[in-house]
Amino acid sequence: MNHFLKSTRFKVILFILALLIGIMIYAVSAGGYQLSAEGLFRAVSAPVQRFSNSISERVEHSLHVYRDAEIHYEQNKALKQEVAELNKELADYAATKQKLADLQEFVGIKEQYPDMVLSAPCEVTGYVTNDPFHAFTIGQGSAEGLSLYDPVVTDLGLVGVITSLGEHTAQVTTILSPQVSVAAYCSTTKDHGVVTGTVADALDGKCRMQYLEKETAIKTDKVILTSGENGMFPKGYVIGYVRDVQVDDTGLTAAAVLEPASEIADLSMVIVIKDFDGKGRDRHE
């Protein structure tokens, strides 16, 4: 409003208004007419009043716009707050749902293997960078009762072993790695071998059961379990499923390519087997 009153446009309007008043007074005087003060005021004020009404309407419209904008701002602010609260509730719900799933997994393993002493569910805090075998760290360590070479599992199958231990953290080397060897057998054919990893298999997310007889009866989709023969792993825990059977380069033995039962490269929670029947004892003793 102040800007308009100071503008050139407003000054021109005042000049034209003054000019019109002068012309009207001159015309009345020249024609011999007498114009009362009231009539003169009406004549002069009429265009001013129209102009004033126009300005008033514009100001009122601006005030309405401002008031509506303020109302919309407050409504928008309230909606944003409501959305933030709903997002928080959704996050809390997702966290609670995950904790429930973790607990169900823990209970499921405990029911199936009552001889085992299990850790609380362990969060996978990160994967080791550039490791083709997908080693990872967990958020529990010696302070939570974990030990080196404890087996690490999910409810679906064996994942690996603890190979580095801190007070509240541990690193797990997976069954995709050649550093891990697991005595294993086929649940249906009773063939025995050793499950370990190779670089080539790990790139495809797989490992293999080696040292099988050349004429092995193991076929595709057979289940491979831990045999517990060396006391490193409990007996009868699922490792994976046969996806291919190949004769070794030597031509003397065969190997079964396995798809691990657990999704090794996409874990969020695991469980550590802290103790089990036969731990540390060779079954051949």
Coordinates of C-alpha atoms in Angstrom, one line a residue:
M1 CA 0.0 0.0 0.0
N2 CA 2.8 2.5 0.9
H3 CA 4.5 1.6 -2.2
F4 CA 1.5 2.5 -4.3
L5 CA 1.0 5.9 -2.6
K6 CA 4.6 6.7 -3.4
S7 CA 4.4 5.5 -7.0
T8 CA 4.3 7.7 -10.1
R9 CA 1.0 6.2 -11.0
F10 CA -0.6 7.7 -7.8
K11 CA 1.0 11.1 -8.5
V12 CA -0.5 11.1 -12.0
I13 CA -3.9 10.2 -10.6
L14 CA -3.7 13.2 -8.2
F15 CA -2.6 15.5 -10.9
I16 CA -5.5 14.5 -13.2
L17 CA -7.9 14.8 -10.3
A18 CA -6.7 18.3 -9.5
L19 CA -6.9 19.2 -13.2
L20 CA -10.5 18.0 -13.4
I21 CA -11.5 20.0 -10.3
G22 CA -10.0 23.1 -11.8
I23 CA -11.8 22.6 -15.1
M24 CA -15.1 22.0 -13.2
I25 CA -14.8 25.2 -11.2
Y26 CA -13.8 27.2 -14.2
A27 CA -16.7 25.8 -16.3
V28 CA -19.2 26.6 -13.5
S29 CA -17.9 30.1 -13.1
A30 CA -17.8 30.9 -16.8
G31 CA -21.4 29.7 -17.3
G32 CA -22.7 31.9 -14.5
Y33 CA -23.8 29.1 -12.3
Q34 CA -23.6 29.0 -8.6
L35 CA -22.4 25.8 -7.0
S36 CA -23.0 25.3 -3.4
A37 CA -20.3 24.0 -1.1
E38 CA -22.1 20.8 -0.7
G39 CA -22.5 20.3 -4.4
L40 CA -18.9 21.2 -5.0
F41 CA -17.8 18.6 -2.4
R42 CA -20.0 15.9 -4.0
A43 CA -18.6 16.7 -7.4
V44 CA -15.1 16.7 -6.2
S45 CA -15.4 13.7 -3.9
A46 CA -17.3 11.4 -6.2
P47 CA -14.2 10.3 -8.2
V48 CA -12.1 10.2 -5.0
Q49 CA -14.7 8.0 -3.4
R50 CA -14.8 5.7 -6.4
F51 CA -11.0 5.5 -6.2
S52 CA -11.1 4.9 -2.5
N53 CA -13.6 2.1 -2.9
S54 CA -11.4 0.5 -5.4
I55 CA -8.4 0.7 -3.1
S56 CA -10.5 -0.6 -0.2
E57 CA -11.7 -3.6 -2.2
R58 CA -8.1 -4.4 -3.2
V59 CA -6.9 -4.1 0.4
E60 CA -9.8 -6.3 1.6
H61 CA -9.0 -8.9 -1.1
S62 CA -5.3 -8.8 0.0
L63 CA -6.3 -9.3 3.6
H64 CA -8.5 -12.2 2.7
V65 CA -5.6 -13.8 0.7
Y66 CA -3.2 -13.2 3.6
R67 CA -5.7 -14.6 6.1
D68 CA -6.4 -17.7 4.0
A69 CA -2.6 -18.2 3.5
E70 CA -2.1 -18.1 7.2
I71 CA -4.9 -20.6 7.8
H72 CA -3.4 -22.9 5.1
Y73 CA 0.0 -22.6 6.7
E74 CA -1.3 -23.6 10.1
Q75 CA -3.2 -26.5 8.5
N76 CA -0.2 -27.6 6.6
K77 CA 2.0 -27.4 9.7
A78 CA -0.6 -29.6 11.6
L79 CA -0.7 -32.1 8.8
K80 CA 3.1 -32.4 8.7
Q81 CA 3.1 -33.0 12.4
E82 CA 0.5 -35.7 12.0
V83 CA 2.5 -37.3 9.2
A84 CA 5.6 -37.3 11.4
E85 CA 3.8 -39.0 14.2
L86 CA 2.3 -41.6 11.9
N87 CA 5.7 -42.3 10.4
K88 CA 7.1 -42.8 13.9
E89 CA 4.3 -45.2 14.8
L90 CA 5.0 -47.1 11.6
A91 CA 8.7 -47.3 12.4
D92 CA 7.9 -48.5 15.9
Y93 CA 5.5 -51.1 14.5
A94 CA 8.1 -52.4 12.0
A95 CA 10.7 -52.6 14.8
T96 CA 8.2 -54.5 17.0
K97 CA 7.3 -56.8 14.2
Q98 CA 11.0 -57.6 13.5
K99 CA 11.6 -58.3 17.2
L100 CA 8.7 -60.7 17.2
A101 CA 10.0 -62.5 14.1
D102 CA 13.4 -62.8 15.7
L103 CA 11.9 -64.2 18.8
Q104 CA 9.9 -66.7 16.8
E105 CA 13.0 -67.8 15.0
F106 CA 14.8 -68.3 18.3
V107 CA 11.9 -70.3 19.7
G108 CA 11.7 -72.4 16.6
I109 CA 15.4 -73.4 16.7
K110 CA 15.1 -74.1 20.5
E111 CA 12.1 -76.3 20.0
Q112 CA 13.7 -78.3 17.2
Y113 CA 17.1 -78.6 18.9
P114 CA 16.4 -78.7 22.7
D115 CA 20.0 -79.7 23.5
M116 CA 21.4 -76.5 22.2
V117 CA 22.4 -73.4 24.2
L118 CA 21.6 -70.4 22.0
S119 CA 22.5 -66.8 22.1
A120 CA 19.9 -64.1 22.0
P121 CA 19.1 -63.0 18.4
C122 CA 22.2 -61.1 17.1
E123 CA 21.9 -58.2 14.8
V124 CA 24.1 -58.2 11.7
T125 CA 25.8 -54.8 11.9
G126 CA 27.6 -54.9 8.6
Y127 CA 29.3 -57.0 5.9
V128 CA 33.0 -57.0 5.3
T129 CA 33.8 -54.7 2.4
N130 CA 35.0 -56.5 -0.8
D131 CA 34.8 -59.9 0.7
P132 CA 33.6 -62.4 -2.0
F133 CA 32.5 -64.8 0.8
H134 CA 30.3 -62.3 2.5
A135 CA 31.9 -62.3 6.0
F136 CA 29.9 -60.0 8.4
T137 CA 29.9 -58.6 11.9
I138 CA 27.4 -59.1 14.7
G139 CA 26.5 -57.0 17.7
Q140 CA 27.4 -59.5 20.4
G141 CA 30.7 -60.8 21.7
S142 CA 32.5 -62.4 24.6
A143 CA 30.6 -60.3 27.1
E144 CA 27.4 -62.1 25.8
G145 CA 29.0 -65.5 26.2
L146 CA 30.1 -66.1 22.6
S147 CA 33.3 -68.0 21.8
L148 CA 35.6 -68.4 18.8
Y149 CA 34.4 -71.0 16.3
D150 CA 30.8 -71.1 17.6
P151 CA 28.4 -72.0 14.8
V152 CA 26.2 -69.2 13.5
V153 CA 22.8 -70.1 12.1
T154 CA 19.3 -68.9 11.1
D155 CA 16.1 -70.9 11.5
L156 CA 16.6 -72.0 7.8
G157 CA 20.2 -73.3 8.0
L158 CA 23.9 -73.0 8.9
V159 CA 25.6 -69.7 8.0
G160 CA 29.2 -69.9 9.3
V161 CA 31.4 -69.7 12.3
I162 CA 32.8 -66.9 14.5
T163 CA 36.4 -66.3 13.6
S164 CA 37.1 -63.0 15.4
L165 CA 35.8 -62.0 18.8
G166 CA 35.5 -58.8 20.7
E167 CA 33.8 -57.9 23.9
H168 CA 30.5 -56.8 22.2
T169 CA 31.2 -57.7 18.6
A170 CA 32.2 -60.7 16.5
Q171 CA 33.1 -61.5 12.9
V172 CA 31.5 -64.4 11.1
T173 CA 33.2 -66.3 8.3
T174 CA 30.5 -67.9 6.1
I175 CA 30.2 -71.4 4.6
L176 CA 31.0 -69.8 1.2
S177 CA 34.6 -69.4 2.3
P178 CA 37.3 -72.0 1.8
Q179 CA 38.4 -71.2 5.4
V180 CA 35.3 -73.1 6.7
S181 CA 35.0 -76.8 6.4
V182 CA 31.9 -78.6 7.6
A183 CA 31.5 -82.4 7.9
A184 CA 28.3 -83.2 6.1
Y185 CA 26.0 -85.9 4.8
C186 CA 23.0 -86.4 2.6
S187 CA 19.9 -87.2 4.6
T188 CA 18.6 -89.7 2.0
T189 CA 21.6 -91.3 0.4
K190 CA 23.8 -91.2 3.5
D191 CA 26.8 -90.1 1.4
H192 CA 29.4 -88.2 3.5
G193 CA 31.7 -85.4 2.5
V194 CA 33.0 -81.9 3.4
V195 CA 31.2 -78.7 2.6
T196 CA 33.5 -75.7 1.9
G197 CA 33.7 -72.8 -0.4
T198 CA 35.6 -71.7 -3.5
V199 CA 35.9 -68.2 -5.1
A200 CA 34.1 -69.4 -8.2
D201 CA 31.2 -70.9 -6.3
A202 CA 30.9 -67.9 -3.9
L203 CA 30.5 -65.5 -6.8
D204 CA 27.3 -67.4 -7.6
G205 CA 26.3 -67.5 -3.9
K206 CA 27.0 -71.2 -3.6
C207 CA 29.4 -73.7 -1.9
R208 CA 30.2 -77.4 -2.5
M209 CA 30.3 -80.8 -0.9
Q210 CA 33.5 -82.4 -1.8
Y211 CA 35.1 -85.9 -1.6
L212 CA 32.0 -87.8 -2.7
E213 CA 32.4 -91.1 -4.5
K214 CA 32.5 -90.7 -8.2
E215 CA 29.3 -92.8 -8.6
T216 CA 27.5 -90.9 -5.8
A217 CA 23.7 -91.4 -5.5
I218 CA 23.2 -87.7 -4.5
K219 CA 20.9 -86.0 -7.0
T220 CA 19.6 -82.4 -7.5
D221 CA 17.4 -81.0 -4.7
K222 CA 18.7 -83.4 -2.0
V223 CA 19.1 -81.9 1.5
I224 CA 22.6 -81.7 2.9
L225 CA 23.0 -81.7 6.7
T226 CA 25.8 -81.3 9.2
S227 CA 27.1 -84.7 10.4
G228 CA 28.7 -83.5 13.6
E229 CA 31.7 -85.8 13.1
N230 CA 34.4 -83.3 14.2
G231 CA 32.6 -81.8 17.1
M232 CA 32.6 -78.3 15.4
F233 CA 28.9 -78.3 14.5
P234 CA 25.8 -80.0 15.9
K235 CA 24.5 -83.0 14.0
G236 CA 21.6 -82.7 11.7
Y237 CA 21.5 -79.0 11.0
V238 CA 20.5 -78.0 7.5
I239 CA 23.4 -76.6 5.3
G240 CA 21.8 -76.4 1.9
Y241 CA 20.3 -78.0 -1.2
V242 CA 22.0 -79.8 -4.1
R243 CA 21.8 -77.8 -7.3
D244 CA 24.4 -79.8 -9.4
V245 CA 26.7 -82.8 -9.2
Q246 CA 30.0 -82.7 -10.9
V247 CA 33.0 -85.0 -11.3
D248 CA 36.2 -83.4 -10.0
D249 CA 39.1 -82.6 -12.3
T250 CA 41.0 -85.6 -11.1
G251 CA 38.2 -87.9 -12.3
L252 CA 38.3 -89.8 -9.1
T253 CA 35.7 -88.1 -6.9
A254 CA 32.6 -86.0 -7.3
A255 CA 31.3 -82.8 -5.7
A256 CA 27.8 -81.5 -5.2
V257 CA 27.2 -77.8 -5.7
L258 CA 25.0 -76.5 -2.9
E259 CA 22.7 -73.5 -2.6
P260 CA 22.8 -72.5 1.1
A261 CA 19.5 -72.7 2.9
S262 CA 20.1 -69.3 4.4
E263 CA 20.4 -66.2 2.1
I264 CA 24.0 -65.6 3.1
A265 CA 24.4 -62.2 1.4
D266 CA 21.2 -60.7 2.8
L267 CA 21.1 -61.4 6.5
S268 CA 19.8 -59.0 9.2
M269 CA 19.7 -61.3 12.2
V270 CA 21.4 -64.6 13.2
I271 CA 21.7 -66.8 16.2
V272 CA 24.9 -68.3 17.7
I273 CA 25.0 -71.9 19.0
K274 CA 27.0 -71.5 22.2
D275 CA 26.8 -75.1 23.2
F276 CA 25.4 -78.5 22.0
D277 CA 25.6 -82.2 22.6
G278 CA 29.0 -83.5 21.4
K279 CA 30.7 -80.1 21.1
G280 CA 34.4 -80.4 20.8
R281 CA 34.3 -84.2 20.4
D282 CA 35.1 -86.2 17.3
R283 CA 32.2 -88.6 16.6
H284 CA 34.8 -91.2 15.5
E285 CA 36.4 -91.3 19.0

